[in-house]
Amino acid sequence: MGGKRDEDDEAYGKPVKYDPSFRGPIKNRSCTDVICCVLFLLFILGYIVVGIVAWVYGDPRQVLYPRNSTGAYCGMGENKDKPYLLYFNIFSCILSTNIISVAENGLQCPTPQVCVSSCPEAPWTVENSQFLQTVGEVFYTKNRNFCLPGVPWNMTVITSLQQELCPSFLLPSAPALGRCFPWTNVTPPALPGITNGTTIEQGISGLIDSLNARDISVKIFEDFAQSWYWILVALGVALVLSLLFILLLRLVAGPLVLVLILGVLGVLAYAIYYCWEEYRVLRDKGASISQLGFTTNLSAYQSVQETWLAALIVLAVLEAILLLVLIFLRQRIRIAIALLKEASKAVGHMMSTMFYPLVTFVLLLICIAYWAMTALYLATSGQPQYVLWASNVSSPGCENVPINTSCNPMAQPVNSSCPGLMCVFQGYSSTGLVQRSLFNLQIYGVLGLFWTLNWVLALGQCVLAGAFASFYWAFHKPQDIPTFPLFSAFVRTLRYHTGSLAFGALILTLVQIARAILEYIDHKLKGVQNPVARCIMCCFKCCLWCLEKFIKFLNRNAYIMIAIYGKNFCVSAKNAFMLLMRNIVRVVVLDKVTDLLLFFGKLLVVGGVGVLSFFFFSGRIQGLGKDFESPHLNYYWLPIMTSILGAYVIASGFFSVFGMCVDTLFLCFLEDLERNDGSLDRPYYMSKSLLKILDKNNEVPPGNKKRKK
């Protein structure tokens, strides 16, 4: 047996040897993975160049500002005092606009549009007696400045209407999304081009595809304006609950883990009982699968006894396995609980680590914002293109007009014989070096997004690992803990290990991009009913998912070894993997116990905040006084969902720090067992509780005498 164990240890490397000079995270270290560091910095430099190119050639105003018929932006330049867009005939949007055209054309419709300083406030329609009057008399002198720019004062109204240079009617409107939307309770005028029975709601719904964006956005804004401080209170409660849960683990980790394990056993026992009752009832009725036969209706299998018998057997096996694990691995479960308590103490001694996720969050936000702005500017690069357009090309005088040919918007053909002929904005050109390389630049941006995000996450893991390792390897706690351990670890990681973090992040990025490509292909092949192709696609997706999970696990432990020993990524990953494989049972037990505990913690924080938010915002808590009354909301579920989401983010941030602390202390604990033996020259660094569980002791217990140098 001993020879077999030695062979297994040799297969996963030799145990760590004692090093009398080792005192925790190595201070005298050198730069690692320099080549990858240089490549990463060059890539970032190229990423910055892409951003500059996008900024020079891009024009995101087309997304941020509405455009009139000539492509000019409302609220900018010569239209600075005209921030709103008016549609001459919004009812033409009913049949011509859908979600795709909304996204691509920015709410454009086949009707003239003009920038105005204010939306119409009163209904108005051109009367027959005004057809022979001039535009100046009917529009300009009456403060109706809604004609297209450049329409002469002396042009007759009938001519301006035929050429669609001025609107034939106005409706009371209100600005929303930079556009003038008519009030929904206004009756449209009876004019040519407006179908009988057409309503304002149809025009607006045609424009924004059945979504009353104005009402929803205004109501959402009102709800947030009235409840934002209560949402902040809910997030504060989540922060306090998360912090208290972690700090109190040193006192309640053992009983809490025991209660959770018994809870799982109890749930499985009840499930076994329920399956037995269902099986017994169906067995007495004689309901068998032989009577049902094969069917694609899966719910029908609930009415046969074999289904419940199979479920009963599976649950009974799981219950038996869990009981055997508790019996034979109880010692390792006790070690896992002791490590959880030790992690709680470490967090208590270094409270600054609990707020490091804020740094990570800010860096992630910068990466995402930079990519989003770069992608937006790249997507809007190119020169604006204008073409001739007419509402009715079959009208007399339009036969010889070259419709859809390029034109100059500054030379509007206002006196053309073709009614309604205009030079309108078509889109942005796709010619030019930047436009031809647009796809490649966007791919470069996506790669930059994934790589920088993974690097920021790796930085956070390595920094926290360095701080918590300095806690474990402090012989006299807390006296030997370095001053500002988190800041020291941050500086040390950035100075020496940027390349190693970039190496690990690049490996993970390539796998994630491969998964994204596979998801895109799968989305495109959803209509294909070939079962073989679907099966192969599912297998590939499953393999890449498993590979990504394994790489994340390996990277996480590699960063811990980098933080402690300062070696390159490959050596650190190998050493971490070998160390874990030599203690694989302890790894599995600790991982599952930690997952169970953190899941319960998240459930407690998120569930508690969610329940409190529901009772408060729905007005079910009475008698709190006027200052604590719940606000009157349009959608009371909106602040509830916001509070729940924020609580989950806060709890995940706090518990990710705690999880990193547990993993770091666990690796240090395993190395402590291999490196030391408890003698006067090689005492253990672990806590007294761990020594007691392992039935070991130090000849010089920590805190009693100074360690022999």
XYZ file of C-alpha atoms in Angstrom:
709
model
C 0.000 0.000 0.000
C 2.816 2.385 0.885
C 4.581 1.638 -2.402
C 1.380 2.310 -4.351
C 0.928 5.686 -2.593
C 4.536 6.646 -3.366
C 3.988 5.803 -7.051
C 0.876 8.021 -7.108
C 2.799 10.870 -5.490
C 5.560 10.499 -8.073
C 2.974 10.690 -10.874
C 1.867 14.091 -9.610
C 5.295 15.431 -8.676
C 7.303 15.346 -5.499
C 6.133 17.055 -2.309
C 7.424 20.544 -1.638
C 10.774 20.537 0.151
C 11.576 22.573 3.222
C 13.152 25.968 2.505
C 14.512 27.745 5.604
C 14.485 31.113 3.808
C 10.790 30.968 2.904
C 8.671 33.524 4.805
C 5.568 33.804 2.637
C 5.209 35.694 -0.676
C 8.669 36.096 -2.197
C 9.827 39.723 -2.205
C 12.994 39.374 -4.301
C 11.434 38.319 -7.598
C 11.876 39.145 -11.278
C 9.538 39.823 -14.205
C 7.792 36.738 -15.588
C 6.540 35.924 -19.099
C 8.226 38.997 -20.553
C 7.426 38.043 -24.160
C 3.702 37.807 -23.385
C 3.928 41.092 -21.475
C 5.425 42.816 -24.537
C 2.779 41.267 -26.819
C 0.020 42.390 -24.459
C 1.342 45.948 -24.292
C 1.692 46.056 -28.097
C -1.863 44.755 -28.422
C -3.115 47.443 -26.026
C -1.220 50.043 -28.071
C -2.927 48.759 -31.205
C -6.257 48.797 -29.388
C -5.673 52.468 -28.583
C -4.812 53.142 -32.240
C -8.077 51.472 -33.296
C -9.920 53.724 -30.854
C -8.203 56.815 -32.279
C -9.018 55.768 -35.856
C -12.629 55.138 -34.860
C -12.809 58.518 -33.148
C -11.391 60.303 -36.217
C -13.627 58.631 -38.800
C -16.696 57.778 -36.724
C -19.801 59.890 -36.315
C -21.984 58.619 -33.447
C -24.254 61.638 -33.743
C -26.525 59.609 -36.011
C -27.382 57.474 -32.990
C -27.531 60.292 -30.447
C -29.334 62.970 -32.497
C -32.256 62.820 -34.953
C -31.639 63.804 -38.608
C -33.861 65.744 -40.948
C -34.500 64.841 -44.578
C -31.188 66.315 -45.721
C -29.159 64.357 -43.161
C -28.466 67.398 -40.978
C -28.584 66.798 -37.229
C -31.158 68.498 -35.069
C -29.736 70.299 -32.066
C -26.267 70.717 -33.584
C -24.494 73.160 -35.887
C -26.874 75.333 -37.869
C -29.770 73.546 -36.135
C -28.442 74.152 -32.651
C -31.621 76.021 -31.680
C -33.816 73.352 -33.306
C -33.413 70.184 -31.236
C -36.640 68.407 -32.250
C -37.606 66.544 -35.414
C -41.071 67.022 -36.935
C -42.639 64.510 -39.350
C -44.846 66.116 -42.016
C -47.117 63.077 -42.180
C -46.481 60.645 -39.341
C -49.207 58.354 -40.700
C -46.925 57.329 -43.558
C -44.901 55.472 -40.947
C -47.693 52.978 -40.257
C -46.978 50.486 -43.034
C -43.376 51.307 -43.741
C -41.641 51.023 -40.378
C -40.651 47.975 -38.353
C -38.077 47.148 -35.730
C -35.314 46.546 -38.288
C -35.850 49.856 -40.045
C -36.072 51.600 -36.662
C -32.671 50.236 -35.680
C -31.004 50.863 -39.031
C -32.487 54.222 -40.003
C -32.981 55.898 -36.638
C -36.809 56.207 -36.764
C -36.780 57.484 -40.356
C -40.027 57.483 -42.364
C -40.860 58.076 -46.068
C -42.094 61.578 -45.307
C -40.257 64.911 -45.170
C -38.741 65.717 -41.776
C -37.582 69.076 -40.524
C -35.755 70.298 -37.403
C -37.887 72.634 -35.275
C -37.281 74.681 -32.148
C -40.520 73.504 -30.539
C -43.250 71.024 -31.320
C -46.705 72.204 -32.492
C -49.040 72.985 -29.612
C -52.365 73.397 -31.439
C -54.040 71.528 -34.309
C -54.012 73.236 -37.691
C -54.956 72.313 -41.270
C -54.431 74.180 -44.531
C -57.767 75.582 -45.757
C -58.800 75.669 -49.397
C -58.824 79.452 -49.349
C -55.124 79.476 -48.430
C -53.879 77.426 -51.409
C -53.200 80.509 -53.569
C -51.619 82.529 -50.760
C -47.872 82.623 -50.262
C -45.875 80.504 -47.829
C -44.836 83.633 -46.003
C -48.455 84.683 -45.372
C -49.679 81.267 -44.228
C -46.610 79.918 -42.393
C -43.930 82.475 -41.604
C -46.090 85.378 -40.424
C -48.176 83.017 -38.265
C -45.138 81.604 -36.450
C -45.489 78.259 -38.220
C -41.794 77.692 -38.962
C -42.219 74.103 -40.031
C -41.287 74.258 -43.731
C -38.065 72.826 -45.106
C -35.105 75.256 -45.103
C -34.839 77.470 -48.176
C -38.515 77.594 -49.171
C -39.069 81.072 -50.710
C -41.411 83.537 -49.016
C -43.351 84.175 -52.206
C -43.940 80.534 -53.191
C -47.626 79.636 -53.289
C -48.898 77.254 -50.655
C -50.331 74.830 -53.247
C -46.905 74.525 -54.877
C -45.158 73.930 -51.530
C -47.681 71.227 -50.666
C -47.350 69.508 -54.046
C -43.567 69.438 -53.685
C -43.862 68.462 -50.000
C -41.854 71.446 -48.857
C -44.346 72.426 -46.133
C -46.748 70.363 -44.006
C -50.430 70.310 -44.897
C -51.470 69.869 -41.265
C -50.080 70.099 -37.750
C -51.032 68.095 -34.685
C -50.451 68.950 -31.009
C -47.220 67.115 -30.178
C -44.823 66.542 -27.329
C -41.079 65.882 -27.656
C -39.842 62.364 -26.926
C -36.566 60.777 -28.035
C -35.813 64.089 -29.789
C -38.900 63.806 -32.002
C -42.342 65.390 -31.991
C -44.940 62.710 -31.265
C -48.629 63.702 -31.525
C -50.901 63.392 -28.548
C -52.845 60.152 -28.684
C -56.252 61.778 -28.031
C -56.152 63.979 -31.152
C -58.342 63.218 -34.170
C -56.358 63.288 -37.430
C -57.572 65.602 -40.183
C -59.372 64.333 -43.261
C -56.695 64.858 -45.914
C -55.414 62.910 -48.896
C -52.823 60.373 -47.852
C -54.501 59.658 -44.516
C -56.639 56.531 -44.600
C -60.064 56.663 -43.031
C -59.963 55.110 -39.598
C -56.279 55.841 -39.114
C -55.542 56.926 -35.558
C -52.682 58.695 -33.868
C -51.893 55.517 -31.980
C -51.436 53.672 -35.289
C -49.040 56.303 -36.569
C -46.927 56.272 -33.447
C -47.050 52.513 -33.087
C -45.987 52.178 -36.704
C -43.080 54.502 -35.991
C -41.828 52.725 -32.891
C -43.182 49.243 -33.652
C -46.010 48.952 -31.171
C -43.837 50.128 -28.275
C -44.969 53.229 -26.454
C -41.380 54.123 -25.689
C -42.223 57.597 -24.474
C -44.730 56.528 -21.832
C -42.615 53.616 -20.616
C -39.382 55.604 -20.470
C -41.044 58.511 -18.657
C -42.715 56.209 -16.126
C -39.484 54.317 -15.514
C -37.648 57.586 -15.006
C -40.328 58.766 -12.578
C -40.136 55.531 -10.593
C -36.352 55.725 -10.281
C -36.566 59.424 -9.354
C -38.958 58.625 -6.499
C -37.317 55.454 -5.217
C -33.585 55.829 -5.829
C -32.753 56.586 -2.190
C -34.718 53.561 -0.993
C -32.880 51.429 -3.544
C -29.608 52.703 -2.084
C -30.884 51.743 1.377
C -31.629 48.232 0.110
C -28.131 47.967 -1.388
C -26.695 49.179 1.918
C -28.596 46.413 3.705
C -27.155 43.893 1.225
C -23.639 45.184 1.900
C -24.067 44.931 5.676
C -25.608 41.444 5.465
C -22.789 40.184 3.215
C -20.107 41.576 5.502
C -21.746 40.230 8.654
C -22.213 36.790 7.111
C -18.509 36.525 6.268
C -17.259 37.909 9.582
C -19.587 35.681 11.638
C -18.445 32.516 9.866
C -15.620 32.170 12.390
C -18.341 31.590 15.007
C -21.068 29.718 13.110
C -19.260 27.991 10.209
C -19.423 24.544 11.845
C -23.083 24.598 12.910
C -24.105 26.300 9.659
C -22.400 23.684 7.467
C -23.957 20.936 9.602
C -27.422 22.471 9.248
C -26.986 22.839 5.485
C -25.828 19.227 5.078
C -28.705 17.956 7.201
C -31.017 20.158 5.158
C -29.827 18.537 1.941
C -30.268 15.093 3.498
C -33.742 16.070 4.659
C -34.775 17.313 1.221
C -33.531 14.108 -0.404
C -35.335 12.013 2.236
C -38.605 13.859 1.592
C -38.128 13.425 -2.173
C -37.627 9.679 -1.648
C -40.791 9.514 0.458
C -42.776 11.467 -2.153
C -41.571 9.214 -4.990
C -42.474 6.134 -2.957
C -46.008 7.412 -2.324
C -46.528 8.205 -6.004
C -45.095 4.816 -6.998
C -47.324 2.982 -4.495
C -50.497 4.720 -5.701
C -49.740 4.059 -9.384
C -48.699 0.475 -8.637
C -52.026 -0.206 -6.948
C -53.815 1.280 -9.962
C -51.768 -0.904 -12.304
C -50.532 2.042 -14.362
C -47.548 0.683 -16.285
C -45.370 1.979 -19.085
C -46.362 -1.034 -21.177
C -49.874 0.403 -21.339
C -48.659 3.866 -22.277
C -46.104 2.892 -24.910
C -43.740 5.392 -26.509
C -44.888 9.017 -26.732
C -43.296 12.421 -27.261
C -45.544 13.897 -24.561
C -43.123 13.762 -21.634
C -45.748 14.803 -19.099
C -47.570 11.540 -19.781
C -44.745 9.581 -18.146
C -45.706 11.097 -14.779
C -48.713 8.791 -14.717
C -46.750 5.496 -14.871
C -45.160 3.699 -11.925
C -41.789 3.042 -13.612
C -40.987 6.771 -13.766
C -41.371 7.220 -10.009
C -39.535 3.957 -9.320
C -36.545 5.166 -11.359
C -36.583 8.532 -9.581
C -36.819 6.715 -6.232
C -33.761 4.589 -7.012
C -31.684 7.579 -8.194
C -32.533 9.654 -5.120
C -31.869 6.711 -2.791
C -28.433 6.212 -4.362
C -27.649 9.915 -3.941
C -28.761 9.788 -0.310
C -26.582 6.737 0.336
C -23.560 8.334 -1.352
C -23.959 11.507 0.705
C -24.236 9.497 3.941
C -21.121 7.482 3.088
C -19.256 10.710 2.296
C -20.243 12.153 5.670
C -19.105 8.991 7.462
C -15.769 8.389 5.739
C -14.787 11.987 4.946
C -15.874 13.616 8.187
C -12.269 14.477 9.020
C -11.812 16.345 5.752
C -15.121 18.128 6.250
C -13.834 19.311 9.625
C -10.678 20.604 7.899
C -12.817 22.437 5.346
C -14.849 24.060 8.145
C -11.654 25.080 9.978
C -10.311 26.669 6.771
C -13.567 28.583 6.365
C -13.179 29.934 9.903
C -9.567 30.841 9.176
C -10.651 32.656 5.986
C -13.166 34.648 8.014
C -10.364 35.667 10.404
C -8.143 36.667 7.484
C -10.857 38.888 6.045
C -11.404 40.411 9.487
C -7.703 41.321 9.751
C -7.621 42.778 6.194
C -10.959 44.501 5.737
C -9.639 46.472 2.766
C -9.794 43.275 0.694
C -13.598 43.294 0.935
C -13.740 46.507 -1.049
C -11.187 45.561 -3.698
C -14.021 44.347 -5.990
C -14.858 48.056 -6.415
C -11.474 48.502 -8.114
C -12.162 45.508 -10.325
C -15.633 46.829 -11.122
C -14.276 50.241 -12.157
C -11.605 48.659 -14.371
C -14.188 46.352 -15.977
C -16.470 49.329 -16.546
C -13.634 51.214 -18.266
C -12.882 48.239 -20.528
C -16.529 47.782 -21.513
C -17.120 51.517 -22.030
C -13.996 51.855 -24.212
C -15.007 48.894 -26.353
C -18.604 50.144 -26.678
C -17.522 53.638 -27.726
C -14.937 52.241 -30.165
C -17.480 49.876 -31.701
C -20.020 52.716 -31.975
C -17.566 55.052 -33.672
C -16.399 52.297 -36.041
C -19.980 51.420 -36.962
C -20.711 55.057 -37.826
C -17.553 55.732 -39.829
C -17.836 56.911 -43.433
C -19.021 59.955 -45.348
C -22.761 60.685 -45.561
C -24.366 59.843 -48.916
C -27.375 61.707 -50.394
C -29.714 60.596 -53.201
C -32.689 62.025 -55.050
C -36.020 60.858 -53.659
C -39.675 61.485 -54.499
C -42.780 60.305 -52.701
C -44.443 59.249 -55.964
C -42.124 58.523 -58.884
C -45.092 57.929 -61.204
C -46.316 61.518 -60.888
C -46.253 63.718 -64.028
C -42.868 65.321 -64.437
C -40.965 62.565 -62.605
C -40.452 60.265 -65.582
C -37.006 61.562 -66.510
C -35.747 62.295 -62.990
C -32.801 60.030 -61.993
C -34.209 58.734 -58.730
C -31.696 57.239 -56.229
C -28.727 58.979 -57.857
C -26.234 61.020 -55.850
C -26.988 64.665 -55.210
C -25.856 67.683 -53.240
C -28.140 68.497 -50.301
C -26.996 72.130 -50.360
C -28.588 72.548 -53.809
C -32.137 71.391 -53.179
C -34.207 71.070 -56.425
C -37.072 73.090 -54.986
C -38.293 74.272 -58.428
C -38.170 70.862 -60.080
C -41.125 69.738 -62.152
C -41.290 66.509 -60.118
C -43.527 67.011 -57.058
C -41.809 66.261 -53.778
C -38.365 65.707 -55.300
C -35.732 66.061 -52.585
C -32.110 65.283 -51.927
C -32.300 63.033 -48.850
C -29.800 61.263 -46.636
C -29.279 57.604 -47.600
C -26.498 56.326 -45.352
C -22.761 56.257 -44.856
C -20.323 55.160 -47.551
C -18.546 51.824 -47.270
C -15.539 52.867 -49.347
C -12.190 53.884 -47.941
C -9.483 52.035 -46.026
C -11.230 52.228 -42.659
C -14.608 51.200 -44.082
C -13.109 48.254 -45.997
C -11.329 47.101 -42.839
C -14.341 47.712 -40.612
C -15.039 44.008 -39.968
C -11.416 43.272 -39.081
C -11.276 46.278 -36.751
C -14.462 45.164 -35.001
C -12.999 41.661 -34.551
C -9.857 43.260 -33.098
C -12.076 45.214 -30.715
C -13.938 42.085 -29.585
C -10.628 40.301 -28.948
C -9.464 43.347 -27.009
C -12.655 43.326 -24.942
C -12.308 39.669 -23.924
C -8.569 39.882 -23.280
C -8.718 43.050 -21.162
C -11.710 41.812 -19.155
C -10.002 38.515 -18.364
C -6.768 40.333 -17.510
C -8.570 42.622 -15.044
C -10.207 39.614 -13.377
C -6.836 37.848 -13.239
C -5.272 40.932 -11.673
C -7.890 40.929 -8.921
C -7.372 37.234 -8.183
C -3.577 37.523 -8.044
C -3.657 40.641 -5.840
C -6.074 39.073 -3.349
C -4.057 35.847 -3.334
C -0.897 37.780 -2.483
C -2.622 39.569 0.400
C -4.181 36.438 1.908
C -0.976 34.399 1.481
C 0.862 37.004 3.557
C -1.722 36.373 6.295
C -1.256 32.593 6.304
C 2.547 32.687 6.284
C 2.689 35.173 9.170
C 3.940 33.016 12.046
C 2.654 35.316 14.785
C -0.774 36.621 13.773
C -1.535 39.476 13.509
C 1.863 40.910 14.521
C 3.749 39.444 11.540
C 1.152 40.469 8.921
C 2.822 43.054 6.622
C 1.671 46.656 6.651
C -0.724 47.408 3.757
C -0.668 43.815 2.406
C -3.259 44.531 -0.294
C -1.419 47.556 -1.698
C 1.910 45.701 -1.601
C 0.391 42.765 -3.487
C -1.143 45.121 -6.067
C 2.167 46.884 -6.777
C 4.081 43.596 -6.808
C 1.640 41.999 -9.260
C 1.610 44.924 -11.688
C 5.387 45.330 -11.592
C 6.444 41.722 -12.066
C 3.552 39.611 -13.372
C 1.611 41.576 -16.001
C 2.869 39.128 -18.629
C 1.849 36.043 -16.671
C -1.650 37.428 -16.125
C -1.885 38.299 -19.828
C -0.774 34.758 -20.741
C -3.486 33.123 -18.650
C -6.081 35.653 -19.801
C -5.184 35.034 -23.469
C -5.678 31.271 -23.146
C -9.085 31.818 -21.571
C -9.976 34.468 -24.180
C -9.292 32.115 -27.097
C -11.572 29.478 -25.603
C -14.328 32.018 -24.926
C -14.138 33.384 -28.480
C -14.322 29.835 -29.811
C -17.466 29.337 -27.694
C -18.941 32.590 -29.001
C -18.299 31.536 -32.605
C -19.881 28.164 -31.920
C -22.934 29.822 -30.368
C -23.247 32.046 -33.439
C -23.066 29.034 -35.772
C -25.613 27.196 -33.648
C -27.928 30.215 -33.807
C -27.672 30.256 -37.590
C -28.360 26.510 -37.823
C -31.407 26.506 -35.566
C -33.675 26.004 -38.555
C -31.749 22.901 -39.623
C -33.537 19.757 -38.493
C -30.615 17.390 -39.061
C -30.329 15.514 -35.736
C -26.737 14.432 -36.434
C -25.596 18.029 -36.934
C -27.455 19.131 -33.801
C -25.860 16.335 -31.780
C -22.347 17.197 -33.013
C -22.938 20.867 -32.247
C -24.105 20.056 -28.713
C -21.035 17.879 -28.141
C -18.697 20.656 -29.291
C -20.458 23.194 -27.066
C -20.294 20.864 -24.082
C -16.571 20.185 -24.620
C -15.736 23.899 -24.893
C -17.816 24.656 -21.801
C -15.909 22.034 -19.812
C -12.606 23.310 -21.198
C -13.434 26.879 -20.165
C -14.356 25.747 -16.637
C -11.108 23.777 -16.321
C -8.982 26.674 -17.573
C -10.667 29.065 -15.124
C -9.952 26.632 -12.301
C -6.327 26.147 -13.398
C -5.741 29.875 -13.920
C -7.159 30.721 -10.506
C -4.745 28.393 -8.722
C -1.858 29.390 -10.987
C -2.362 33.033 -9.986
C -2.178 31.999 -6.317
C 1.190 30.310 -6.910
C 2.389 33.328 -8.898
C 1.443 35.616 -6.015
C 3.378 33.454 -3.545
C 6.494 32.342 -5.447
C 6.741 34.814 -8.355
C 7.352 32.151 -11.021
C 6.025 32.234 -14.593
C 2.540 31.120 -15.557
C 3.341 27.635 -16.900
C 5.493 26.620 -13.913
C 2.939 28.037 -11.463
C 0.049 26.269 -13.197
C 1.966 22.980 -13.185
C 2.922 23.257 -9.513
C -0.612 24.199 -8.496
C -2.144 21.344 -10.493
C 0.306 18.774 -9.087
C -0.274 19.997 -5.528
C -4.045 19.744 -5.933
C -3.847 16.298 -7.530
C -1.782 15.038 -4.588
C -4.678 16.124 -2.359
C -7.610 15.576 -4.712
C -10.063 14.326 -2.033
C -9.474 17.372 0.152
C -9.916 19.580 -2.924
C -13.304 18.078 -3.780
C -14.591 18.233 -0.197
C -13.459 21.828 0.374
C -14.821 22.956 -2.986
C -18.271 21.489 -2.368
C -18.507 22.678 1.237
C -17.472 26.194 0.183
C -19.915 26.211 -2.737
C -22.742 25.107 -0.449
C -21.925 27.754 2.131
C -21.539 30.615 -0.353
C -24.734 29.592 -2.150
C -26.583 29.779 1.157
C -24.986 33.160 1.859
C -26.092 34.559 -1.499
C -29.548 33.109 -0.987
C -29.735 34.728 2.444
C -28.590 38.176 1.261
C -30.507 38.309 -2.031
C -33.612 36.663 -0.609
C -33.631 38.911 2.451
C -33.248 42.087 0.419
C -35.817 40.867 -2.112
C -38.442 40.104 0.545
C -37.880 43.419 2.338
C -38.038 45.326 -0.964
C -41.246 43.562 -1.984
C -43.063 44.320 1.262
C -41.841 47.923 1.313
C -42.348 48.987 -2.327
C -45.680 47.162 -2.625
C -46.962 49.104 0.414
C -47.514 46.047 2.612
C -45.548 47.509 5.539
C -47.817 49.878 7.421
C -47.259 52.258 10.332
C -43.707 53.359 9.505
C -44.553 57.043 9.635
C -44.680 59.679 6.930
C -40.905 59.799 6.445
C -40.770 56.061 5.760
C -43.812 55.694 3.526
C -43.309 53.713 0.342
C -43.357 55.977 -2.739
C -46.257 55.860 -5.192
C -44.887 54.033 -8.244
C -46.110 53.122 -11.707
C -44.237 49.805 -11.660
C -43.442 48.788 -8.075
C -41.577 45.708 -9.348
C -38.942 47.945 -10.985
C -37.147 49.050 -7.773
C -37.649 45.539 -6.377
C -35.834 43.941 -9.326
C -33.172 46.664 -9.201
C -32.609 46.021 -5.488
C -32.424 42.256 -6.031
C -29.974 42.619 -8.907
C -27.835 45.069 -6.947
C -27.888 42.787 -3.881
C -26.748 39.862 -6.031
C -23.880 41.909 -7.478
C -22.801 43.076 -4.008
C -23.044 39.585 -2.505
C -21.133 38.100 -5.456
C -18.380 40.703 -5.018
C -17.994 40.044 -1.285
C -18.217 36.270 -1.597
C -15.771 36.188 -4.513
C -13.204 37.740 -2.162
C -14.048 35.165 0.484
C -13.832 32.340 -2.053
C -10.418 33.565 -3.188
C -9.325 33.708 0.457
C -10.412 30.099 1.041
C -8.606 28.858 -2.090
C -5.415 30.729 -1.187
C -5.366 29.501 2.403
C -6.080 25.978 1.193
C -3.071 25.903 -1.130
C -0.912 27.403 1.609
C -2.249 24.770 4.031
C -1.347 21.929 1.642
C 2.149 23.300 1.153
C 2.480 23.788 4.911
C 1.784 20.087 5.426
C 4.433 19.096 2.872
C 7.011 21.735 3.735
C 6.990 21.492 7.546
C 6.732 18.802 10.209
C 6.063 20.705 13.453
C 9.620 20.428 14.732
C 11.554 23.247 16.338
C 13.199 24.151 13.032
C 10.152 23.436 10.820
C 7.004 24.441 12.719
C 3.589 24.540 11.087
C 2.042 27.904 10.198
C -1.539 26.641 10.368
C -3.939 27.591 13.151
C -4.328 25.654 16.391
C -7.735 24.351 15.312
C -6.247 22.769 12.189
C -3.384 21.288 14.204
C -5.897 19.781 16.601
C -8.005 18.275 13.809
C -4.906 16.743 12.184
C -3.676 15.539 15.599
C -0.433 17.454 15.121
C 1.389 20.016 17.213
C 4.286 22.415 17.078
C 7.236 22.138 19.381
C 7.048 25.942 19.391
C 3.323 26.808 19.287
C 2.606 30.092 17.462
C 2.377 33.001 19.881
C 4.241 31.371 22.768
C 7.893 31.619 21.788
C 9.805 33.150 18.993
C 10.489 30.905 16.114
C 14.076 29.753 15.788
C 15.755 31.644 12.943
